mmCIF file of C-alpha atoms in Angstrom:
data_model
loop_
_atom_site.group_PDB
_atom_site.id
_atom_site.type_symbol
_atom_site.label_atom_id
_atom_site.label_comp_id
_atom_site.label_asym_id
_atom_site.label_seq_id
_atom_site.Cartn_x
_atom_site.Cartn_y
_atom_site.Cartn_z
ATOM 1 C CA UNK A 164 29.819 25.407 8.736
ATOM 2 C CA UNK A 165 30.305 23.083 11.118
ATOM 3 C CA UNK A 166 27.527 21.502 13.103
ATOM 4 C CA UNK A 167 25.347 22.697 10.806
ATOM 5 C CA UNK A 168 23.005 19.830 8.910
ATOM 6 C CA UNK A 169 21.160 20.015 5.951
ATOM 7 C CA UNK A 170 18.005 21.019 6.576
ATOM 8 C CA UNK A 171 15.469 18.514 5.520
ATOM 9 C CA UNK A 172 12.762 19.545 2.679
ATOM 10 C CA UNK A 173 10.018 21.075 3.285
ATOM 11 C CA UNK A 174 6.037 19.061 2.520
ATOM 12 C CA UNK A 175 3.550 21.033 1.733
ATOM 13 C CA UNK A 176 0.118 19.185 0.981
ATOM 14 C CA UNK A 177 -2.643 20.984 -1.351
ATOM 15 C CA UNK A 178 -6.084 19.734 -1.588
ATOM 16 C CA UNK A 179 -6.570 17.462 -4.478
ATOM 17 C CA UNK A 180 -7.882 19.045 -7.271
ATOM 18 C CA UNK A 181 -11.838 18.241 -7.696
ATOM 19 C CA UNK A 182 -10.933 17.520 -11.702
ATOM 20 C CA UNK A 183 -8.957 14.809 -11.464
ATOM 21 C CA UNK A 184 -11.412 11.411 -11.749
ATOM 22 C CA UNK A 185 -8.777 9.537 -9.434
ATOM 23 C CA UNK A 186 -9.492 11.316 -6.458
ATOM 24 C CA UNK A 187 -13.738 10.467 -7.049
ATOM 25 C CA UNK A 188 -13.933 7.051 -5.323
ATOM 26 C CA UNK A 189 -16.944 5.132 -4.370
ATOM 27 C CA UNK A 190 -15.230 3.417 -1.719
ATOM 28 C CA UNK A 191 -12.822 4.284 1.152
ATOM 29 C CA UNK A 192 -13.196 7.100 3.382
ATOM 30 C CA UNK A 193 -12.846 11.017 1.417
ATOM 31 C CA UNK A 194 -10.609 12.303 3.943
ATOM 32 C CA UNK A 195 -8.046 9.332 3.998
ATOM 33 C CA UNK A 196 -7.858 9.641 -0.316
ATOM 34 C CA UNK A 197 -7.491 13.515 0.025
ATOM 35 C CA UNK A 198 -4.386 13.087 2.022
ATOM 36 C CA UNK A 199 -3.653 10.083 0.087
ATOM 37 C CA UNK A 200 -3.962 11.809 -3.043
ATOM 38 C CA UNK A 201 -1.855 14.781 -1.763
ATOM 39 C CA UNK A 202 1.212 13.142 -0.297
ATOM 40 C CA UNK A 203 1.223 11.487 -4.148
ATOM 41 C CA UNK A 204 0.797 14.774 -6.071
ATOM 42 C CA UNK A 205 3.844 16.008 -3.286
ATOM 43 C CA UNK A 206 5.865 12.912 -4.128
ATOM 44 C CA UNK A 207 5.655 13.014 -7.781
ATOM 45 C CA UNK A 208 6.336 16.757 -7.441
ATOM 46 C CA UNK A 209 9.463 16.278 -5.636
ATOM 47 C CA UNK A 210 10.664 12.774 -7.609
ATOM 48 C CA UNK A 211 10.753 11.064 -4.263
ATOM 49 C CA UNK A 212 7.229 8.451 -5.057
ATOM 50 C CA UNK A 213 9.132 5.710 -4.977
ATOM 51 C CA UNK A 214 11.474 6.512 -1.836
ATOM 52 C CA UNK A 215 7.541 7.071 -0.137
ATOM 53 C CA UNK A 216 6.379 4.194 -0.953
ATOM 54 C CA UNK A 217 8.755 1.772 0.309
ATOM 55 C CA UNK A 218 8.634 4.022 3.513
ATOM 56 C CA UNK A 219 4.609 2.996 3.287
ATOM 57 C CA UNK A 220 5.542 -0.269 2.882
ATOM 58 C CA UNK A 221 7.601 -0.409 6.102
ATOM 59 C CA UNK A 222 4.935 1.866 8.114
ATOM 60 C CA UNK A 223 2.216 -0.311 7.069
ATOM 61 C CA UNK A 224 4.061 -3.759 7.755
ATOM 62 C CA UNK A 225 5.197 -2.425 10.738
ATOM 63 C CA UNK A 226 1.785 -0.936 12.576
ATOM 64 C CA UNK A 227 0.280 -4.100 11.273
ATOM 65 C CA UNK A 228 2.498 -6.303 13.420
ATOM 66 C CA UNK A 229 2.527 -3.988 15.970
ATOM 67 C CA UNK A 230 -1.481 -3.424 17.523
ATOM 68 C CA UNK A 231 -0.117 -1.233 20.251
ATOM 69 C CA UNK A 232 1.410 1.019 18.299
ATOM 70 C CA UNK A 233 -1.990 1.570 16.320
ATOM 71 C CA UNK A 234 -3.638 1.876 18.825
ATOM 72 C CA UNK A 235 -1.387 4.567 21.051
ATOM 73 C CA UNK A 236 -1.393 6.224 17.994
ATOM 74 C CA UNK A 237 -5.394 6.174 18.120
ATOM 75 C CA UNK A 238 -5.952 7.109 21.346
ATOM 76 C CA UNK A 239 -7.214 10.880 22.022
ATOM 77 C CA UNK A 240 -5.910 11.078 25.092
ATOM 78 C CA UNK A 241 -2.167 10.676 24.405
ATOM 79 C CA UNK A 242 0.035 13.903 23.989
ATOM 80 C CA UNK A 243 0.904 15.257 20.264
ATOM 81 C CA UNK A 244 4.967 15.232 21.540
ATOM 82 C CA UNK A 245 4.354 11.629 22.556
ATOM 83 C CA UNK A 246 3.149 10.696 19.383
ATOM 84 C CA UNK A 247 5.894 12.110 16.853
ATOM 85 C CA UNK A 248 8.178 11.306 19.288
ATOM 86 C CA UNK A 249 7.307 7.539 18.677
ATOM 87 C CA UNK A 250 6.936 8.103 14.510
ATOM 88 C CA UNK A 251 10.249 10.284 14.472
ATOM 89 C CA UNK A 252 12.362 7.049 16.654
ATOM 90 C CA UNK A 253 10.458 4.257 14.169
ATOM 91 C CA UNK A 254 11.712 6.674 11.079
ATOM 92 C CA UNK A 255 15.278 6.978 12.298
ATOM 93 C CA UNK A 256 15.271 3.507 12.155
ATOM 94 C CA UNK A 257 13.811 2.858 9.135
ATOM 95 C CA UNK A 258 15.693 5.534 7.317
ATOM 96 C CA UNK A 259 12.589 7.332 5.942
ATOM 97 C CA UNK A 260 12.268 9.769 3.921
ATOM 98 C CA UNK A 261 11.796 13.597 4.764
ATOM 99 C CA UNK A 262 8.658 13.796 2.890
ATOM 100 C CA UNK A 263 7.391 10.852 5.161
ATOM 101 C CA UNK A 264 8.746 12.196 8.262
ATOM 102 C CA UNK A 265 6.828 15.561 7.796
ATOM 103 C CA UNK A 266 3.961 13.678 6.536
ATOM 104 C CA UNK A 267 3.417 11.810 9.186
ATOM 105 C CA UNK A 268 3.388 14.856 11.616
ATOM 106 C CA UNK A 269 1.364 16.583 9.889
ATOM 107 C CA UNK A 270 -1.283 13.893 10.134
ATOM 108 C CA UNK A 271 -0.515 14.082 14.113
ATOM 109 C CA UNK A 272 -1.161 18.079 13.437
ATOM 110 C CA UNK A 273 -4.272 17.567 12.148
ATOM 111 C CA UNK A 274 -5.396 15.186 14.531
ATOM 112 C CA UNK A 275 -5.704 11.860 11.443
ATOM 113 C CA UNK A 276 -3.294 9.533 12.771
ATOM 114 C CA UNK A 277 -6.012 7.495 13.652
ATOM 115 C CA UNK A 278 -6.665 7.174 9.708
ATOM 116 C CA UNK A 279 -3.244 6.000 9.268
ATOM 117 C CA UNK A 280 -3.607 2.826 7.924
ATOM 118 C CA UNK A 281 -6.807 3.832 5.822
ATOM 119 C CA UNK A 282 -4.740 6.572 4.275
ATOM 120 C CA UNK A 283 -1.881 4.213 3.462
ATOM 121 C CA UNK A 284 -3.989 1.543 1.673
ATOM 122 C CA UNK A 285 -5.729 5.080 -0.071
ATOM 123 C CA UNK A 286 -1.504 5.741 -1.475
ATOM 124 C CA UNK A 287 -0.753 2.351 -2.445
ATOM 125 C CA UNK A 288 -4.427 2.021 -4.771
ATOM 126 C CA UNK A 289 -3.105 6.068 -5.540
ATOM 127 C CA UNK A 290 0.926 4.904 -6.577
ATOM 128 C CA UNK A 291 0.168 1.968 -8.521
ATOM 129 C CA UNK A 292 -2.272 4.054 -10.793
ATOM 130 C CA UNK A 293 0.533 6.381 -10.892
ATOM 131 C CA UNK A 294 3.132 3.815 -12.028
ATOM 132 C CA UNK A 295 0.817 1.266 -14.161
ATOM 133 C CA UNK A 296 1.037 -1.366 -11.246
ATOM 134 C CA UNK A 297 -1.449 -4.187 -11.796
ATOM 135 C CA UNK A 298 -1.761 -6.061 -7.982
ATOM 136 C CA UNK A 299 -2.961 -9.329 -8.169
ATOM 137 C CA UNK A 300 -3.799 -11.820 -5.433
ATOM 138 C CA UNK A 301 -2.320 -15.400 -6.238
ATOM 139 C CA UNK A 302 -3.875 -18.087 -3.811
ATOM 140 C CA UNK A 303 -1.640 -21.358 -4.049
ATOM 141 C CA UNK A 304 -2.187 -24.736 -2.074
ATOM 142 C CA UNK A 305 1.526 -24.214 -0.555
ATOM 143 C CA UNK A 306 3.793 -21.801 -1.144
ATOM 144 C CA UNK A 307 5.187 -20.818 -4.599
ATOM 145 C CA UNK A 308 8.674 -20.744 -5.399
ATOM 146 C CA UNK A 309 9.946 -17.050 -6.210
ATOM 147 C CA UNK A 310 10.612 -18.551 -9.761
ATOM 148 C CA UNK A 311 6.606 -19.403 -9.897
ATOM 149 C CA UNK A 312 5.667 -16.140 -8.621
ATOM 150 C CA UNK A 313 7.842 -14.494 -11.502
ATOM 151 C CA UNK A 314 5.850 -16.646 -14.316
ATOM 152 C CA UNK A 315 3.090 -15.956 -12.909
ATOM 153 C CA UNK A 316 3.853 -11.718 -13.088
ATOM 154 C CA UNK A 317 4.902 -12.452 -16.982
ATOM 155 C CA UNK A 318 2.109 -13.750 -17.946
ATOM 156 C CA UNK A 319 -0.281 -11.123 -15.717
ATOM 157 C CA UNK A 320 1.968 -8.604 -17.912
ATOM 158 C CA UNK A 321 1.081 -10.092 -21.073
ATOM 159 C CA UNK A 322 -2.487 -10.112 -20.480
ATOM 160 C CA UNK A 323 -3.438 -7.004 -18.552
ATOM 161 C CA UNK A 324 -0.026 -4.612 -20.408
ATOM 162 C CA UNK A 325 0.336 -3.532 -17.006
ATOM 163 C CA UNK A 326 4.351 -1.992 -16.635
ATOM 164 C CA UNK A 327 4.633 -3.556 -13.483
ATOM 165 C CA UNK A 328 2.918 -6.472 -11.459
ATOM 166 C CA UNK A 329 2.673 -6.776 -7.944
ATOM 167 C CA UNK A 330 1.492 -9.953 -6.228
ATOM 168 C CA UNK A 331 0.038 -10.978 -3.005
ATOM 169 C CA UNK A 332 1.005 -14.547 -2.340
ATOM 170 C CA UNK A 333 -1.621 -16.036 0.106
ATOM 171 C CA UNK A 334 -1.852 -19.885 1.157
ATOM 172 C CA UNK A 335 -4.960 -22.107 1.117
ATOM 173 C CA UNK A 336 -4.118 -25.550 1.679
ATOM 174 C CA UNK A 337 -8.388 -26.577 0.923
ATOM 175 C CA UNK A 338 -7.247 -25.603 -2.931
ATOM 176 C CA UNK A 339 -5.403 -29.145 -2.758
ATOM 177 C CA UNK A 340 -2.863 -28.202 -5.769
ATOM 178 C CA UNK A 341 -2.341 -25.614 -7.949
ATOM 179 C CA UNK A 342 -3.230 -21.948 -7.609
ATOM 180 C CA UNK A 343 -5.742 -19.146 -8.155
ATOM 181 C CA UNK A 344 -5.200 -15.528 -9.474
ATOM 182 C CA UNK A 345 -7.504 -12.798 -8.393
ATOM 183 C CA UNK A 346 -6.836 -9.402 -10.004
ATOM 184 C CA UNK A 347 -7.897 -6.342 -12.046
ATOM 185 C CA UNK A 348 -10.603 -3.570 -10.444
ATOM 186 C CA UNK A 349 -12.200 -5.053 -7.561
ATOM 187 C CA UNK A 350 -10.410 -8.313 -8.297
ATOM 188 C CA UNK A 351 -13.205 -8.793 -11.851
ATOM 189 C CA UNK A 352 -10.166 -10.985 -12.916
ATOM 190 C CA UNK A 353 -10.111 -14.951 -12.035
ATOM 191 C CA UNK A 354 -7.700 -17.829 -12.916
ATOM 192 C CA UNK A 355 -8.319 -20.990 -11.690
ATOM 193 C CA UNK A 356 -5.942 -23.497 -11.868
ATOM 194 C CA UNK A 357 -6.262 -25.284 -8.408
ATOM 195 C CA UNK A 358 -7.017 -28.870 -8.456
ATOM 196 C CA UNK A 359 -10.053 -27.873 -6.551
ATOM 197 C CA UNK A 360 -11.331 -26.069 -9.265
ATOM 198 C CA UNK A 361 -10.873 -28.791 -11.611
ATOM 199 C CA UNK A 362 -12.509 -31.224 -9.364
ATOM 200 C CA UNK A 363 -15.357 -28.715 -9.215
ATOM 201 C CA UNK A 364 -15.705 -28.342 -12.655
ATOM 202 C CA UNK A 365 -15.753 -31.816 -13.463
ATOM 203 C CA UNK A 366 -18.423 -32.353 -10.599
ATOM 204 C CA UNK A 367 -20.543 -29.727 -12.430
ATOM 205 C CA UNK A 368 -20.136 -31.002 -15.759
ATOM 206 C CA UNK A 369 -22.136 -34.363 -14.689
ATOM 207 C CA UNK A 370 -25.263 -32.224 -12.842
#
């Protein structure tokens, strides 16, 4: 049939299921994790998580970088057309996935694109519960070599038996040397091994 494409799958979004302990959470906001917490049940359903995620990745990088895009995106006033007219040209270009096309306009549909980046912090907390994902923050005095970063991950691995690890690398030149490791629920776990900590700890252990 020629000229014909494939048509692309259809997303349908259920409300999470009130039994489930992962969609209970003290913090964030309840409508950002429900649609959070569907797109993942969706994903999973369809064996596309992963494909999602690293479209999440990209959306998330990219409206970051981009504060006039957020904020168009935000705004009342501008026409629904307008809006998944912008989403559908940034997708083409970033190759996404059906499921995150449709997702996305159904969030324009339902008038929560202004929750966007709320409900994609809500997915990433959602997908690496799904796939055993420890994050961890590591705070270094310069930046690590990718061969540091990867020790570091082995031995988070070891000590947490998380499958996978996935760090933040962040830069604080005030730690003089070294690095520091923030990670587990609400970041509960610390490593210190900047020199500043060690200077610190010796300063304490005279007082």
């Amino acid at each position: 049939m020629d000229g014909c494409k494939p048509r692309a799958p259809y997303l349908t979004l259920y409300p999470p299921r009130s039994s489930s302990s992962r969609f209970v959470r003290a913090q964030g906001n309840a409508v950002s994790s429900g649609y959070a917490a569907a797109l993942v049940d969706a994903c999973k359903s369809g064996g596309v998580l992963e494909q999602v995620h690293a479209d999440m990745e990209t959306l998330d990088a990219y409206v970051k970088a981009n504060a006039a895009v957020a904020g168009f995106l935000a705004n009342p006033t501008m026409a629904v057309e307008k809006k998944k007219d912008i989403l559908a040209k940034l997708g083409k270009e970033a190759g996404f996935h059906a499921f995150t096309s449709n997702f996305l306009n159904l969030l324009v549909d339902k008038k929560r694109e202004n929750q966007l980046e709320t409900i994609i912090a809500e997915f990433e907390t959602l997908f690496c519960e799904a796939t055993d994902t420890q994050v961890a923050t590591v705070t270094s005095a310069v930046k690590l070599e990718n061969e540091q970063q990867f020790m570091i991950a082995k031995k988070l691995q070891e000590m947490t038996g998380a499958k996978n690890i996935k760090l933040k690398p962040e830069v604080d030149e005030s730690l003089l040397g070294g690095f520091v490791v923030q990670y587990g629920k609400d970041g509960s776990g610390f490593i210190d091994m900047s020199v500043k900590g060690q200077v610190d700890s010796l300063a304490n252990s005279f007082n």
